[in-house]
Amino acid sequence: MALVITILMVIHWGMDCFDFWPFNRRFLKETNPLIKGAILLLFYVGIGLLVMFVLYNEVIGRLGPIFFSGPALLAGGGLGQYAQTARENACYAQIMMNTCIIFFTILWLTGFGYAPWGKSGKLVRAFSVWIMGMFLAIIAFALLFYPHIAYQFFPAQVFMAAPPWWSNWAMTISSMFHFGWMVPALVLLYWTTMFWEGRPFSLIRNTFWRGVATTAVVVIGGIIIMFLSNSIMDWYFETEAFEGGSTIELPAWRWNHVAEMFMYMAAAGAILYYYFDNWPRGLSLPVRAIVRTVIAVVGGLIMAWLYYALGPTFLGNVPGMAMENDTSLCWTVMLLSLVIAHGVFFDGFPFKKKE
């Protein structure tokens, strides 16, 4: 799970921040799609491996916050003496940090573009947005996820992190509460660019206020989606969430399940965008935006149903929707990454003709 999200993050860096630097336009336009796609995919996967296994495991985890590195936790003893627990805790921290980085990088590019570095050179503005995305992600991680990370260790690290301040309304100390709104908010950013063609934010001409409006709308929208989804689960499971209940009744599972469901919708939306030419195209913008969004939502629900119905047969999952260690997000993020890579790196070959 941590690895596929790291690779997705690196792909976004390469596509959105750096516009495929250090590869030149001639290589991108004239190289055979199979050769170009293989080189780009191997390049970004290689960087993802370096980020996870070198930067997190061997540098940050050993010289700084130890909870980012499974090997460092294992070597430190205590909770880290169990290999699986150490690896899971480190991967959880990496997943949350990388999700923050993806979210704030895409948020900045959607809302602010390359401002205030738009008149700078390509590399200056690319590195500026890249650094800004990580800077905002570190702040968000410190406030939204780190208090939970510290409380994963026994005894609770009371002098290392404040008690999770969201526990009263989230009904859990788990930072899945923030993961549950951040993923839908990220999906809204995806759909803004793909389905809604920049609207409604592109109507705001002032860059600063467009960025502020984008941030406010997607964050509030993500929170509303999360609580609305929880109400739908109350109806579907015929029980409300409460701490101490079975899996489907645990608030932390509920918040995570919102993220899982919206990643199905993100994958379905990417399939529509890359393989069906972002259909429909001949209608007015409001109509085609609504149709595309509905297709992504319904397609995501169908994909989720297929996963839970066929997963036990083809993936070896335990039957049921709320099984422990069922990481559907791993499959959906991997599918999303592959669809993006095939559609962009391989030019959709052989399903699309190169323009």
Short mmCIF file of C-alpha atoms in Angstrom, two decimals, residues 16-19 25 105 108-109 112-133:
data_model
loop_
_atom_site.label_atom_id
_atom_site.label_comp_id
_atom_site.label_asym_id
_atom_site.label_seq_id
_atom_site.Cartn_x
_atom_site.Cartn_y
_atom_site.Cartn_z
CA ASP A 16 2.17 17.92 -12.88
CA CYS A 17 5.09 19.71 -11.21
CA PHE A 18 8.00 19.07 -13.54
CA ASP A 19 6.19 18.56 -16.85
CA ARG A 25 9.76 17.47 -25.93
CA THR A 105 0.60 19.59 -4.61
CA TRP A 108 -1.77 24.28 -5.30
CA LEU A 109 -1.59 23.56 -9.02
CA PHE A 112 -2.88 28.79 -7.80
CA GLY A 113 -1.22 27.25 -10.85
CA TYR A 114 2.47 28.11 -10.69
CA ALA A 115 1.81 31.44 -8.91
CA PRO A 116 3.66 33.34 -7.63
CA TRP A 117 6.50 31.82 -9.69
CA GLY A 118 4.69 31.84 -13.04
CA LYS A 119 7.16 34.22 -14.72
CA SER A 120 10.19 32.24 -13.52
CA GLY A 121 11.96 29.58 -15.53
CA LYS A 122 10.50 26.10 -15.89
CA LEU A 123 12.69 24.48 -13.27
CA VAL A 124 12.35 27.34 -10.78
CA ARG A 125 8.56 27.23 -10.80
CA ALA A 126 8.52 23.42 -10.84
CA PHE A 127 10.79 23.08 -7.83
CA SER A 128 8.93 25.92 -6.07
CA VAL A 129 5.55 24.17 -6.33
CA TRP A 130 7.18 20.85 -5.43
CA ILE A 131 8.69 22.36 -2.26
CA MET A 132 5.46 24.21 -1.40
CA GLY A 133 3.47 20.98 -1.67
#
